[in-house]
Short mmCIF file of C-alpha atoms and ligand atoms in Angstrom, two decimals:
data_model
loop_
_atom_site.label_atom_id
_atom_site.label_comp_id
_atom_site.label_asym_id
_atom_site.label_seq_id
_atom_site.Cartn_x
_atom_site.Cartn_y
_atom_site.Cartn_z
CA MET X 1 69.95 115.66 104.85
CA SER X 2 73.16 114.90 106.64
CA SER X 3 72.84 117.61 109.19
CA SER X 4 70.58 119.98 111.01
CA ALA X 5 71.57 123.12 112.86
CA THR X 6 70.72 124.03 116.45
CA ALA X 7 72.17 127.25 117.83
CA GLY X 8 74.90 127.22 115.19
CA ILE X 9 75.96 123.68 116.02
CA ARG X 10 75.25 121.19 113.27
CA THR X 11 74.41 117.61 114.04
CA TYR X 12 75.38 114.72 111.81
CA LYS X 13 74.46 111.06 111.74
CA ASN X 14 76.14 108.07 110.17
CA TYR X 15 75.54 107.36 106.50
CA VAL X 16 74.54 103.71 106.15
CA ASN X 17 72.83 101.96 103.25
CA GLY X 18 71.95 105.25 101.61
CA GLU X 19 70.36 106.75 104.71
CA TRP X 20 71.29 108.99 107.62
CA VAL X 21 71.01 106.97 110.80
CA ALA X 22 71.70 107.66 114.46
CA SER X 23 74.09 105.35 116.25
CA ALA X 24 72.54 102.35 117.95
CA SER X 25 73.73 103.66 121.31
CA GLY X 26 72.35 107.14 120.64
CA GLN X 27 75.74 108.55 121.57
CA THR X 28 77.28 111.58 119.88
CA PHE X 29 80.58 113.42 120.18
CA PRO X 30 81.59 117.05 119.63
CA VAL X 31 83.65 118.36 116.71
CA TYR X 32 85.65 121.56 117.17
CA ASP X 33 86.98 124.60 115.36
CA PRO X 34 90.60 124.49 116.55
CA SER X 35 91.07 128.23 116.02
CA THR X 36 88.28 129.17 118.45
CA GLU X 37 88.20 125.95 120.51
CA GLU X 38 84.42 126.05 120.06
CA VAL X 39 82.16 123.12 119.23
CA ILE X 40 80.88 123.40 115.64
CA ALA X 41 79.14 120.05 115.29
CA GLU X 42 77.80 117.07 117.18
CA VAL X 43 78.29 113.77 115.40
CA ALA X 44 76.83 110.29 115.94
CA ALA X 45 79.37 107.95 117.53
CA ALA X 46 79.36 104.57 115.85
CA GLY X 47 80.05 101.41 117.84
CA ALA X 48 80.33 97.75 116.95
CA ALA X 49 76.57 97.42 116.23
CA ASP X 50 76.71 100.29 113.72
CA VAL X 51 79.82 98.85 112.11
CA ASP X 52 77.98 95.57 111.70
CA LEU X 53 75.04 97.29 109.98
CA ALA X 54 77.31 99.24 107.65
CA VAL X 55 79.39 96.20 106.74
CA LYS X 56 76.22 94.17 106.06
CA ALA X 57 74.97 96.97 103.79
CA ALA X 58 78.29 97.10 101.95
CA ARG X 59 78.37 93.29 101.73
CA ALA X 60 74.85 93.11 100.26
CA ALA X 61 75.64 95.93 97.82
CA PHE X 62 78.74 94.08 96.70
CA ASP X 63 77.28 90.58 96.54
CA SER X 64 73.88 91.19 95.02
CA GLY X 65 73.07 94.88 94.58
CA PRO X 66 72.95 96.76 91.27
CA TRP X 67 76.59 97.87 91.79
CA ALA X 68 77.70 94.27 91.23
CA THR X 69 76.57 94.48 87.60
CA THR X 70 77.30 98.15 86.95
CA THR X 71 79.70 98.34 84.01
CA ALA X 72 83.12 99.90 84.33
CA GLN X 73 81.95 102.66 82.02
CA ASP X 74 79.03 103.48 84.30
CA ARG X 75 81.19 103.33 87.40
CA GLY X 76 83.49 105.79 85.68
CA ARG X 77 80.52 108.06 84.98
CA VAL X 78 79.50 107.99 88.64
CA LEU X 79 83.04 109.06 89.56
CA PHE X 80 82.92 111.93 87.07
CA LYS X 81 79.62 113.06 88.60
CA LEU X 82 81.14 112.91 92.09
CA ALA X 83 83.98 115.12 90.83
CA GLU X 84 81.47 117.55 89.37
CA LYS X 85 79.58 117.75 92.66
CA ILE X 86 82.83 118.45 94.47
CA ARG X 87 83.66 121.27 92.06
CA GLN X 88 80.15 122.74 92.36
CA ASN X 89 80.34 122.73 96.15
CA SER X 90 84.01 123.53 96.51
CA PRO X 91 83.63 126.91 98.29
CA GLN X 92 81.46 125.38 101.02
CA LEU X 93 83.58 122.24 101.33
CA ALA X 94 86.80 124.26 101.52
CA GLU X 95 85.31 126.45 104.21
CA ILE X 96 84.16 123.49 106.29
CA GLU X 97 87.55 121.78 105.87
CA CYS X 98 89.30 124.99 106.87
CA ARG X 99 87.14 125.54 109.96
CA ASN X 100 87.35 121.92 111.08
CA THR X 101 91.09 121.33 110.58
CA GLY X 102 92.43 124.87 111.14
CA LYS X 103 94.35 124.77 107.87
CA PRO X 104 94.55 128.02 105.88
CA ILE X 105 91.61 128.50 103.50
CA VAL X 106 93.88 128.77 100.47
CA GLU X 107 95.35 125.35 101.25
CA ALA X 108 91.87 123.92 101.86
CA GLU X 109 90.84 125.16 98.40
CA TYR X 110 93.78 123.33 96.83
CA ASP X 111 92.81 120.19 98.73
CA ILE X 112 89.22 120.27 97.49
CA ALA X 113 90.37 120.83 93.90
CA ASP X 114 92.65 117.80 94.30
CA VAL X 115 89.69 115.77 95.57
CA ALA X 116 87.78 116.48 92.35
CA THR X 117 90.85 115.66 90.24
CA CYS X 118 91.24 112.36 92.08
CA PHE X 119 87.67 111.31 91.23
CA GLU X 120 88.15 112.38 87.62
CA TYR X 121 91.39 110.43 87.35
CA TYR X 122 89.87 107.20 88.66
CA GLY X 123 86.70 107.79 86.63
CA GLY X 124 88.92 107.57 83.58
CA LEU X 125 90.90 104.62 84.90
CA ALA X 126 87.79 102.52 85.60
CA THR X 127 87.65 101.49 81.92
CA LYS X 128 91.37 100.79 81.66
CA VAL X 129 91.57 97.77 83.92
CA LEU X 130 93.09 95.14 81.69
CA GLY X 131 93.81 91.47 82.16
CA SER X 132 96.27 89.28 80.28
CA VAL X 133 96.34 86.27 77.99
CA ASN X 134 98.88 83.79 79.30
CA PRO X 135 101.01 81.65 76.97
CA VAL X 136 100.47 78.34 78.74
CA PRO X 137 101.92 75.25 76.96
CA ALA X 138 98.59 73.52 76.39
CA ASN X 139 95.78 73.37 73.90
CA ALA X 140 93.97 75.88 76.00
CA LEU X 141 93.25 79.49 76.54
CA SER X 142 94.56 81.01 79.75
CA PHE X 143 93.60 84.52 80.69
CA THR X 144 93.11 86.68 83.74
CA LEU X 145 90.09 88.53 85.03
CA ARG X 146 90.62 91.52 87.29
CA GLU X 147 87.89 91.63 89.89
CA PRO X 148 87.13 93.92 92.83
CA VAL X 149 88.52 92.81 96.21
CA GLY X 150 85.07 93.20 97.79
CA VAL X 151 84.12 95.25 100.83
CA ALA X 152 86.82 97.77 101.70
CA GLY X 153 87.14 99.19 105.21
CA GLN X 154 88.85 102.57 104.94
CA ILE X 155 90.28 104.42 107.93
CA ILE X 156 91.73 107.89 107.49
CA PRO X 157 93.48 110.65 109.47
CA TRP X 158 92.60 114.28 110.12
CA ASN X 159 95.28 116.24 108.24
CA TYR X 160 93.70 116.13 104.76
CA PRO X 161 90.23 114.80 105.60
CA LEU X 162 88.34 114.85 102.30
CA LEU X 163 91.46 114.28 100.21
CA MET X 164 92.37 111.14 102.18
CA ALA X 165 88.76 109.97 101.72
CA ALA X 166 89.09 110.57 97.96
CA TRP X 167 92.39 108.67 97.72
CA LYS X 168 90.55 105.68 99.15
CA LEU X 169 87.01 105.92 97.78
CA ALA X 170 87.87 106.80 94.18
CA PRO X 171 90.07 103.78 93.33
CA ALA X 172 87.82 101.44 95.33
CA LEU X 173 84.74 102.52 93.38
CA ALA X 174 86.59 102.43 90.07
CA ALA X 175 87.50 98.81 90.84
CA GLY X 176 83.88 97.97 91.73
CA CYS X 177 84.35 97.57 95.48
CA THR X 178 81.94 98.78 98.14
CA CYS X 179 83.19 100.83 101.07
CA VAL X 180 82.83 101.54 104.75
CA LEU X 181 84.78 104.72 105.46
CA LYS X 182 85.72 105.89 108.93
CA PRO X 183 87.00 109.47 108.99
CA ALA X 184 89.11 110.66 111.92
CA GLU X 185 86.89 111.67 114.82
CA GLN X 186 88.36 115.19 114.79
CA THR X 187 87.45 115.88 111.16
CA PRO X 188 84.43 113.96 109.83
CA LEU X 189 82.49 116.93 108.43
CA THR X 190 83.49 117.20 104.77
CA ALA X 191 83.10 113.47 104.14
CA LEU X 192 79.61 113.64 105.65
CA GLU X 193 78.65 116.68 103.58
CA PHE X 194 79.98 114.89 100.49
CA ALA X 195 77.66 111.94 101.19
CA ASN X 196 74.66 114.20 100.54
CA CYS X 197 75.21 113.79 96.80
CA PHE X 198 75.74 110.03 96.70
CA GLY X 199 72.09 109.23 95.89
CA GLU X 200 71.88 111.98 93.25
CA VAL X 201 74.90 110.76 91.29
CA GLY X 202 73.54 107.22 91.14
CA LEU X 203 75.55 105.42 93.81
CA PRO X 204 73.23 102.60 94.94
CA PRO X 205 72.55 102.29 98.70
CA GLY X 206 75.27 100.48 100.60
CA VAL X 207 78.05 101.18 98.09
CA VAL X 208 79.61 103.87 100.27
CA ASN X 209 78.88 103.98 103.99
CA ILE X 210 80.38 106.49 106.39
CA LEU X 211 80.75 105.82 110.09
CA ASN X 212 81.95 108.32 112.65
CA GLY X 213 83.54 107.55 115.90
CA PRO X 214 86.72 106.74 117.71
CA GLY X 215 89.31 104.46 116.21
CA GLU X 216 89.52 102.31 119.31
CA THR X 217 85.85 101.29 118.94
CA ALA X 218 84.44 101.97 115.45
CA GLY X 219 87.80 101.59 113.69
CA ALA X 220 88.79 98.45 115.59
CA ALA X 221 85.38 96.82 114.95
CA LEU X 222 85.73 97.52 111.24
CA VAL X 223 89.18 95.93 111.12
CA ALA X 224 87.97 92.85 113.01
CA HIS X 225 84.71 92.37 111.07
CA PRO X 226 84.68 89.12 109.05
CA GLY X 227 82.52 90.75 106.35
CA VAL X 228 85.31 93.14 105.36
CA ASP X 229 87.75 91.91 102.70
CA LYS X 230 90.35 94.64 102.84
CA ILE X 231 91.48 97.43 105.13
CA ALA X 232 93.07 100.54 103.69
CA PHE X 233 94.54 102.62 106.48
CA THR X 234 96.27 105.98 106.64
CA GLY X 235 97.54 107.09 110.00
CA SER X 236 100.28 106.56 112.52
CA ALA X 237 102.69 103.63 112.56
CA ALA X 238 101.54 102.76 116.09
CA VAL X 239 97.93 102.25 114.96
CA GLY X 240 99.13 100.57 111.75
CA LYS X 241 100.75 97.85 113.86
CA ILE X 242 97.53 97.28 115.83
CA ILE X 243 95.59 97.00 112.56
CA VAL X 244 97.93 94.44 111.03
CA LYS X 245 97.66 92.26 114.15
CA SER X 246 93.89 92.43 114.25
CA ALA X 247 93.49 91.90 110.49
CA ALA X 248 95.56 88.72 110.80
CA ASP X 249 92.63 86.95 112.48
CA THR X 250 90.55 87.14 109.32
CA LEU X 251 93.52 87.37 106.90
CA LYS X 252 92.27 90.58 105.37
CA ARG X 253 94.27 92.35 102.75
CA VAL X 254 95.84 95.41 104.34
CA THR X 255 97.47 98.49 102.88
CA LEU X 256 99.11 101.03 105.16
CA GLU X 257 100.12 104.64 104.56
CA LEU X 258 101.92 105.57 107.74
CA GLY X 259 104.07 108.33 109.09
CA GLY X 260 107.54 109.53 108.34
CA LYS X 261 110.57 111.47 109.44
CA SER X 262 111.55 112.51 106.00
CA PRO X 263 114.97 113.97 105.20
CA ASN X 264 115.22 117.13 103.09
CA ILE X 265 118.86 117.25 101.96
CA PHE X 266 120.67 120.43 100.89
CA PHE X 267 124.06 120.40 99.17
CA THR X 268 126.31 123.46 98.90
CA ASP X 269 125.77 123.81 95.16
CA ALA X 270 121.95 123.97 95.33
CA ASP X 271 120.12 127.12 94.30
CA TRP X 272 120.20 129.24 97.45
CA GLU X 273 116.84 131.03 97.43
CA ALA X 274 114.99 127.95 96.21
CA SER X 275 116.62 125.91 98.96
CA ILE X 276 115.60 128.19 101.80
CA ASP X 277 112.04 128.28 100.48
CA GLY X 278 112.04 124.53 99.95
CA ALA X 279 113.30 123.81 103.45
CA LEU X 280 110.52 125.92 105.00
CA PHE X 281 107.75 124.78 102.67
CA GLY X 282 108.79 121.15 103.10
CA VAL X 283 108.15 121.19 106.83
CA PHE X 284 105.71 124.03 107.54
CA ILE X 285 103.00 123.54 104.94
CA ASN X 286 99.68 122.49 106.56
CA GLN X 287 101.16 123.42 110.00
CA GLY X 288 103.62 120.58 109.53
CA GLU X 289 100.75 118.11 109.88
CA VAL X 290 101.92 116.25 106.81
CA CYS X 291 102.99 112.61 106.66
CA SER X 292 105.75 113.48 104.19
CA ALA X 293 106.93 116.58 106.09
CA GLY X 294 110.62 117.26 105.53
CA SER X 295 111.10 117.40 109.26
CA ARG X 296 114.80 116.47 109.17
CA ILE X 297 116.62 119.19 107.27
CA LEU X 298 120.08 117.91 106.39
CA VAL X 299 122.48 120.71 105.41
CA GLU X 300 126.06 120.39 104.15
CA LYS X 301 128.53 121.78 106.68
CA LYS X 302 129.97 124.41 104.33
CA ILE X 303 126.66 126.28 104.18
CA TYR X 304 125.16 125.11 107.47
CA SER X 305 125.37 128.26 109.64
CA LYS X 306 124.30 130.61 106.88
CA PHE X 307 121.47 128.23 106.00
CA VAL X 308 120.07 128.14 109.54
CA GLU X 309 120.27 131.95 109.66
CA ALA X 310 118.51 132.41 106.33
CA MET X 311 115.78 129.91 107.22
CA THR X 312 115.24 131.66 110.52
CA GLU X 313 114.97 135.09 108.88
CA LYS X 314 112.46 133.85 106.35
CA ALA X 315 110.47 131.88 108.91
CA LYS X 316 109.73 135.17 110.69
CA ARG X 317 107.56 136.06 107.68
CA ILE X 318 105.24 133.06 108.07
CA LYS X 319 101.91 134.63 108.86
CA LEU X 320 99.99 132.82 111.54
CA GLY X 321 96.36 133.77 111.59
CA ALA X 322 92.70 132.86 111.47
CA PRO X 323 92.30 129.94 109.05
CA LEU X 324 89.63 131.73 107.01
CA GLU X 325 91.80 134.77 106.27
CA ARG X 326 93.31 134.56 102.83
CA ASP X 327 96.78 135.77 103.79
CA THR X 328 97.14 133.25 106.61
CA LYS X 329 100.02 130.87 105.96
CA MET X 330 99.74 128.84 109.16
CA GLY X 331 96.67 128.07 111.26
CA PRO X 332 96.28 126.26 114.56
CA LEU X 333 96.95 122.55 115.04
CA VAL X 334 93.93 120.34 114.64
CA SER X 335 93.14 119.58 118.28
CA LYS X 336 94.04 120.09 121.91
CA GLU X 337 95.52 116.58 121.91
CA GLN X 338 97.82 117.42 119.01
CA TYR X 339 98.71 120.79 120.54
CA ASP X 340 99.74 119.07 123.78
CA ARG X 341 101.71 116.44 121.89
CA VAL X 342 103.62 118.97 119.80
CA SER X 343 104.18 121.21 122.83
CA SER X 344 105.79 118.34 124.70
CA TYR X 345 108.20 117.85 121.75
CA LEU X 346 109.01 121.58 121.88
CA GLU X 347 110.08 121.18 125.51
CA LEU X 348 112.06 118.06 124.67
CA GLY X 349 113.74 119.80 121.73
CA LYS X 350 114.96 122.60 123.96
CA LYS X 351 116.89 119.97 125.94
CA GLU X 352 118.13 118.03 122.94
CA ALA X 353 119.18 120.86 120.61
CA LYS X 354 119.37 124.64 120.08
CA VAL X 355 116.39 126.81 119.16
CA ALA X 356 116.77 129.10 116.15
CA ILE X 357 113.20 130.36 116.23
CA GLY X 358 109.89 129.51 117.87
CA GLY X 359 109.56 126.91 120.57
CA GLY X 360 106.22 127.80 122.08
CA ARG X 361 102.81 129.33 121.72
CA PRO X 362 102.56 132.55 119.70
CA LYS X 363 101.61 135.38 122.05
CA GLN X 364 99.06 137.10 119.82
CA PHE X 365 96.40 134.40 120.19
CA GLY X 366 94.19 134.19 123.26
CA LYS X 367 92.49 131.08 121.89
CA GLY X 368 93.21 128.33 119.43
CA TYR X 369 95.78 125.55 119.23
CA TYR X 370 98.49 127.68 117.65
CA VAL X 371 102.15 126.75 117.80
CA GLU X 372 105.06 128.87 116.56
CA PRO X 373 106.91 127.57 113.54
CA THR X 374 109.96 126.14 115.27
CA ILE X 375 113.46 125.44 114.01
CA PHE X 376 115.83 123.38 116.13
CA TYR X 377 119.43 123.21 114.95
CA ASP X 378 122.57 121.31 115.88
CA VAL X 379 120.25 118.33 116.19
CA ASP X 380 121.91 114.94 116.43
CA ASN X 381 120.15 112.31 114.35
CA THR X 382 119.89 110.10 117.44
CA ALA X 383 117.82 112.72 119.31
CA ARG X 384 114.16 111.91 119.80
CA ILE X 385 113.16 115.05 117.87
CA ALA X 386 115.08 113.58 114.91
CA ARG X 387 113.63 110.08 115.24
CA GLU X 388 109.99 110.49 116.23
CA GLU X 389 107.25 111.91 114.09
CA ILE X 390 106.06 115.17 115.69
CA PHE X 391 103.39 116.08 113.12
CA GLY X 392 103.54 119.81 113.75
CA PRO X 393 105.55 122.83 112.57
CA VAL X 394 108.83 121.64 114.01
CA ALA X 395 112.05 121.33 112.00
CA SER X 396 115.25 119.59 113.09
CA VAL X 397 118.29 120.89 111.22
CA ILE X 398 121.19 118.44 111.09
CA PRO X 399 124.63 119.15 109.59
CA PHE X 400 126.37 116.61 107.32
CA ASP X 401 129.78 116.27 105.75
CA GLY X 402 129.60 115.14 102.11
CA GLU X 403 127.39 112.82 100.10
CA ALA X 404 128.02 109.55 101.93
CA ASP X 405 127.33 111.18 105.29
CA ALA X 406 124.08 112.70 103.97
CA ILE X 407 122.88 109.31 102.72
CA ARG X 408 123.85 107.60 105.96
CA ILE X 409 121.94 110.10 108.11
CA ALA X 410 118.98 110.24 105.74
CA ASN X 411 118.50 106.46 105.86
CA ASP X 412 119.12 106.19 109.60
CA THR X 413 115.42 106.19 110.53
CA PRO X 414 112.76 103.52 110.99
CA TYR X 415 110.63 105.36 108.44
CA GLY X 416 110.86 105.54 104.65
CA LEU X 417 107.98 107.59 103.30
CA ALA X 418 109.62 110.49 101.48
CA ALA X 419 112.87 112.39 100.94
CA ALA X 420 114.19 115.30 98.91
CA VAL X 421 117.58 116.27 97.61
CA TRP X 422 118.68 119.72 96.42
CA THR X 423 121.73 120.11 94.17
CA ARG X 424 122.66 121.36 90.69
CA ASP X 425 124.90 118.32 90.16
CA ILE X 426 122.91 115.76 88.19
CA TYR X 427 125.35 112.93 88.98
CA LYS X 428 125.11 113.53 92.68
CA ALA X 429 121.33 114.01 92.55
CA PHE X 430 120.68 110.63 90.99
CA ARG X 431 123.27 108.80 93.08
CA VAL X 432 121.48 110.08 96.16
CA VAL X 433 118.05 109.26 94.72
CA LYS X 434 119.15 105.65 94.19
CA SER X 435 120.59 105.38 97.70
CA LEU X 436 117.60 106.69 99.60
CA ARG X 437 115.26 104.11 101.13
CA ALA X 438 112.01 106.02 100.63
CA GLY X 439 108.86 105.61 98.55
CA ILE X 440 108.82 109.17 97.20
CA VAL X 441 111.94 111.19 96.35
CA TRP X 442 111.86 114.75 95.08
CA VAL X 443 114.78 116.51 93.43
CA ASN X 444 114.94 120.28 93.92
CA HIS X 445 111.43 120.39 95.38
CA MET X 446 109.50 118.92 98.26
CA GLN X 447 105.82 117.98 98.56
CA PRO X 448 104.26 118.19 95.10
CA THR X 449 101.85 115.26 94.94
CA TYR X 450 99.88 114.23 91.89
CA VAL X 451 97.22 111.60 91.46
CA GLU X 452 99.07 110.19 88.41
CA ALA X 453 102.12 109.10 90.45
CA PRO X 454 102.39 106.49 93.23
CA TRP X 455 102.34 107.36 96.92
CA GLY X 456 103.48 105.16 99.77
CA GLY X 457 106.34 104.19 101.99
CA TYR X 458 109.29 101.87 102.54
CA LYS X 459 110.16 100.40 105.94
CA GLN X 460 107.83 101.40 108.79
CA SER X 461 106.05 103.95 106.63
CA GLY X 462 103.80 101.14 105.48
CA PHE X 463 103.09 98.95 102.49
CA GLY X 464 100.99 99.17 99.38
CA ARG X 465 100.68 102.23 97.18
CA GLU X 466 97.96 104.78 96.64
CA LEU X 467 97.30 106.95 93.58
CA GLY X 468 97.87 106.19 89.92
CA PRO X 469 97.26 102.69 88.60
CA TRP X 470 99.10 101.40 91.68
CA GLY X 471 96.26 102.68 93.87
CA LEU X 472 93.69 100.84 91.78
CA GLU X 473 95.70 97.58 91.88
CA GLU X 474 95.26 97.47 95.65
CA TYR X 475 91.49 97.09 95.17
CA LEU X 476 91.72 94.32 92.57
CA GLU X 477 92.00 90.56 92.73
CA THR X 478 93.43 88.53 89.88
CA LYS X 479 91.47 85.49 88.72
CA GLN X 480 93.23 83.01 86.47
CA VAL X 481 90.93 81.32 83.96
CA PHE X 482 91.96 78.16 82.09
CA VAL X 483 89.78 77.10 79.16
CA ASN X 484 90.47 73.66 77.82
CA LEU X 485 90.25 73.54 74.02
CA ASP X 486 91.17 69.87 73.69
CA GLU X 487 88.03 67.69 73.54
CA THR X 488 89.78 64.37 74.19
CA PRO X 489 89.46 62.99 77.75
CA ILE X 490 92.42 63.43 80.08
CA GLY X 491 93.03 59.64 79.98
CA TRP X 492 94.81 59.51 83.33
CA TYR X 493 92.83 56.66 84.91
P1 NAP Z 501 96.09 107.81 114.01
O1 NAP Z 501 95.97 108.17 115.42
O2 NAP Z 501 96.87 106.63 113.64
O3 NAP Z 501 94.61 107.69 113.47
C1 NAP Z 501 94.32 107.44 112.12
C2 NAP Z 501 92.95 106.82 112.02
O4 NAP Z 501 92.96 105.55 112.66
C3 NAP Z 501 91.87 107.63 112.69
O5 NAP Z 501 90.69 107.54 111.94
C4 NAP Z 501 91.74 106.93 114.02
O6 NAP Z 501 90.50 107.12 114.65
C5 NAP Z 501 91.92 105.49 113.60
N1 NAP Z 501 92.28 104.60 114.69
C6 NAP Z 501 92.89 104.87 115.87
N2 NAP Z 501 93.05 103.75 116.60
C7 NAP Z 501 92.54 102.74 115.89
C8 NAP Z 501 92.40 101.33 116.11
N3 NAP Z 501 92.82 100.74 117.23
N4 NAP Z 501 91.81 100.58 115.15
C9 NAP Z 501 91.38 101.15 114.00
N5 NAP Z 501 91.47 102.47 113.75
C10 NAP Z 501 92.05 103.25 114.67
O7 NAP Z 501 96.69 109.02 113.16
P2 NAP Z 501 96.24 110.53 113.17
O8 NAP Z 501 96.73 111.13 114.43
O9 NAP Z 501 94.82 110.66 112.83
O10 NAP Z 501 97.05 111.08 111.90
C11 NAP Z 501 98.38 111.34 111.93
C12 NAP Z 501 99.20 110.17 111.38
O11 NAP Z 501 98.78 109.82 110.08
C13 NAP Z 501 100.66 110.52 111.26
O12 NAP Z 501 101.44 109.47 111.73
C14 NAP Z 501 100.84 110.70 109.76
O13 NAP Z 501 102.13 110.53 109.31
C15 NAP Z 501 99.89 109.72 109.21
N6 NAP Z 501 99.54 110.08 107.83
C16 NAP Z 501 100.09 109.36 106.80
C17 NAP Z 501 99.79 109.68 105.49
C18 NAP Z 501 100.39 108.90 104.35
O14 NAP Z 501 99.91 109.01 103.24
N7 NAP Z 501 101.40 108.10 104.56
C19 NAP Z 501 98.91 110.72 105.22
C20 NAP Z 501 98.37 111.44 106.29
C21 NAP Z 501 98.70 111.09 107.60
P3 NAP Z 501 90.19 108.38 115.61
O15 NAP Z 501 91.29 109.37 115.49
O16 NAP Z 501 88.92 108.88 115.09
O17 NAP Z 501 90.09 107.86 116.99
MG1 MG Z 502 93.03 109.75 116.88
#
C-alpha cells in the first residue's frame, strides 16, 4: 500500500523498485488542502541517497530487466491497462487532485479523464514507431533503429499533477524507457496513488519510480545523476535554466516545458459574446495557474472600453467556492507560497495599471488561499505585470491599434508558449498566426489541448515538444545500421 491513515492524515513513502520505501533520512514533509490550510498527508522526503537508489533501480530495469525485452505490443498493452485503472479509479483520483490542488472538482474530473486518454493514445502509438531504409550509394543496406533513450528523469509542477505525470510517463513507457518521476512537493498524492496499480498491470519493478521531495534536493540530485540519460522538465523558466546548466555536466538530453505570458488577441470584428467568454476562460481557468494562460489580453482600440466593461461584468459571475462543490468555478491557489506571490503582483499591478475588478482576497473566506479574479486594464506592455508570469487569476488588458501593433505587442515578450487570435476575417487570422512566435496558436478559442497535437514553446518557454508523435520522439534515439552486402575486401591497404 502506498499510504496509511492516522487521524485523517495519510502517510506516503517513495515508490522505488516496485516497493514503498521510507526515505534514507527518515524525513517527511506535510501536504496541504489549500482550501482549509490543513495538512492532509505526510510524505517521505527523498534526498540524494534515495535518488541514487531509484536511478539504480531504473538503470537495472532498463539495462537488464524484463522491460528491456518487452515487445512494443506488450508495452502498449500495459499502457492500456494503466488507462483502464485510471478510469476505474477516476472518482477517487479526481477528489484527491481537487483537495490537494484546490482546483474545482469538475476540472479535476476532466484532468483525470485526459490522463486516461493520454495512456490510451501512447498505448496505441507504441507499435507505430517506425524506422527508415536509407538510399545510400553502396552495395549495402542502410536502415535506422529507433531505440529508447534510457533512464528518464521527469520533474513536474503542481498545476495539473497527474496529467503532467501522464504527459511524461506515457510516451516514455511507449518508447521503452524507464522513469524516475519527481512530482511537485505541493501535489504528490495522485501520482503516488496511481503507483498502487503498477505491479498489477505488469510493470516490472524499477520501470517507474516515484520520489517525493523538494526540487532543490531531490530534483537537483536527479538532474545531476550520471545514471540518468534524459531530463524532461515542466516548470518555471528560472528552474529550467538551472536544470540546463546542471545537465550540461553529464550532457543529458533535456526537454523543457516552461512558462508563458501568452497574448490573447481580440479584433473588432470577432464574435462579441464568444470573445468575452474566451478572454475570461483563457486566463481564469484553473485559477489562472496555467502555463498557457492568456494573461495578456490585447484588445483593439475601437472596442477596448466596452470590452473591459463586458469582461468585468461577466467576471462578477465567476463563482469562487470550496473545490469539492460542483458549481465552483474557481478554488484557492495551490499554496501559501503561491498566494503570497500572486498577492504581491496584485499590489504591484495597482501601481502599474488600473483595476477593473478584484485585486485582493475575497471577503467571504476565513481560510484558504483564495484570490479574487482580477482584471487590470490600461496596462503598458513594458509593465512587470505584462512581462512576468504571475500564475494566478490575474489578467492584464492592453489596447492595440491595428494588426501590426497587435503582432508587435504580442511578440514583445521573452516567452513563446501560446497565443490566441479572435477575428472573423480569415486573411487576418492566418497572417497573425504566421507572425506569432509561439508554439501553440488558437484561432477563436483559447486553451483546448489534445494529446494528438504537439505542445511546447518557442523562445524562453522551452524546447522539445510533448504530446502526439512529437512527445514520443523525445524519448527515442536513432541508430543508423549499415549492412555491407559486398563480399569483396575493401582493398584499401
Ligand atoms: P517550479 O518552481 O519551476 O517547479 C517545477 C518542478 O521543478 C517542481 O517539481 C520543483 O520541485 C522542481 N524544482 C525546483 N527547483 C529545482 C531544481 N533546482 N532542480 C530540479 N528540480 C527543481 O514551477 P512550479 O511553481 O511548480 O510550476 C509553475 C511553473 O510551471 C510555471 O512557470 C508554469 O508556467 C510552468 N508550467 C509549464 C507547463 C508547460 O507545459 N509549459 C505546464 C505547467 C506548468 P518542488 O516544487 O517540489 O520543490
Ligand atoms: Mg516549488
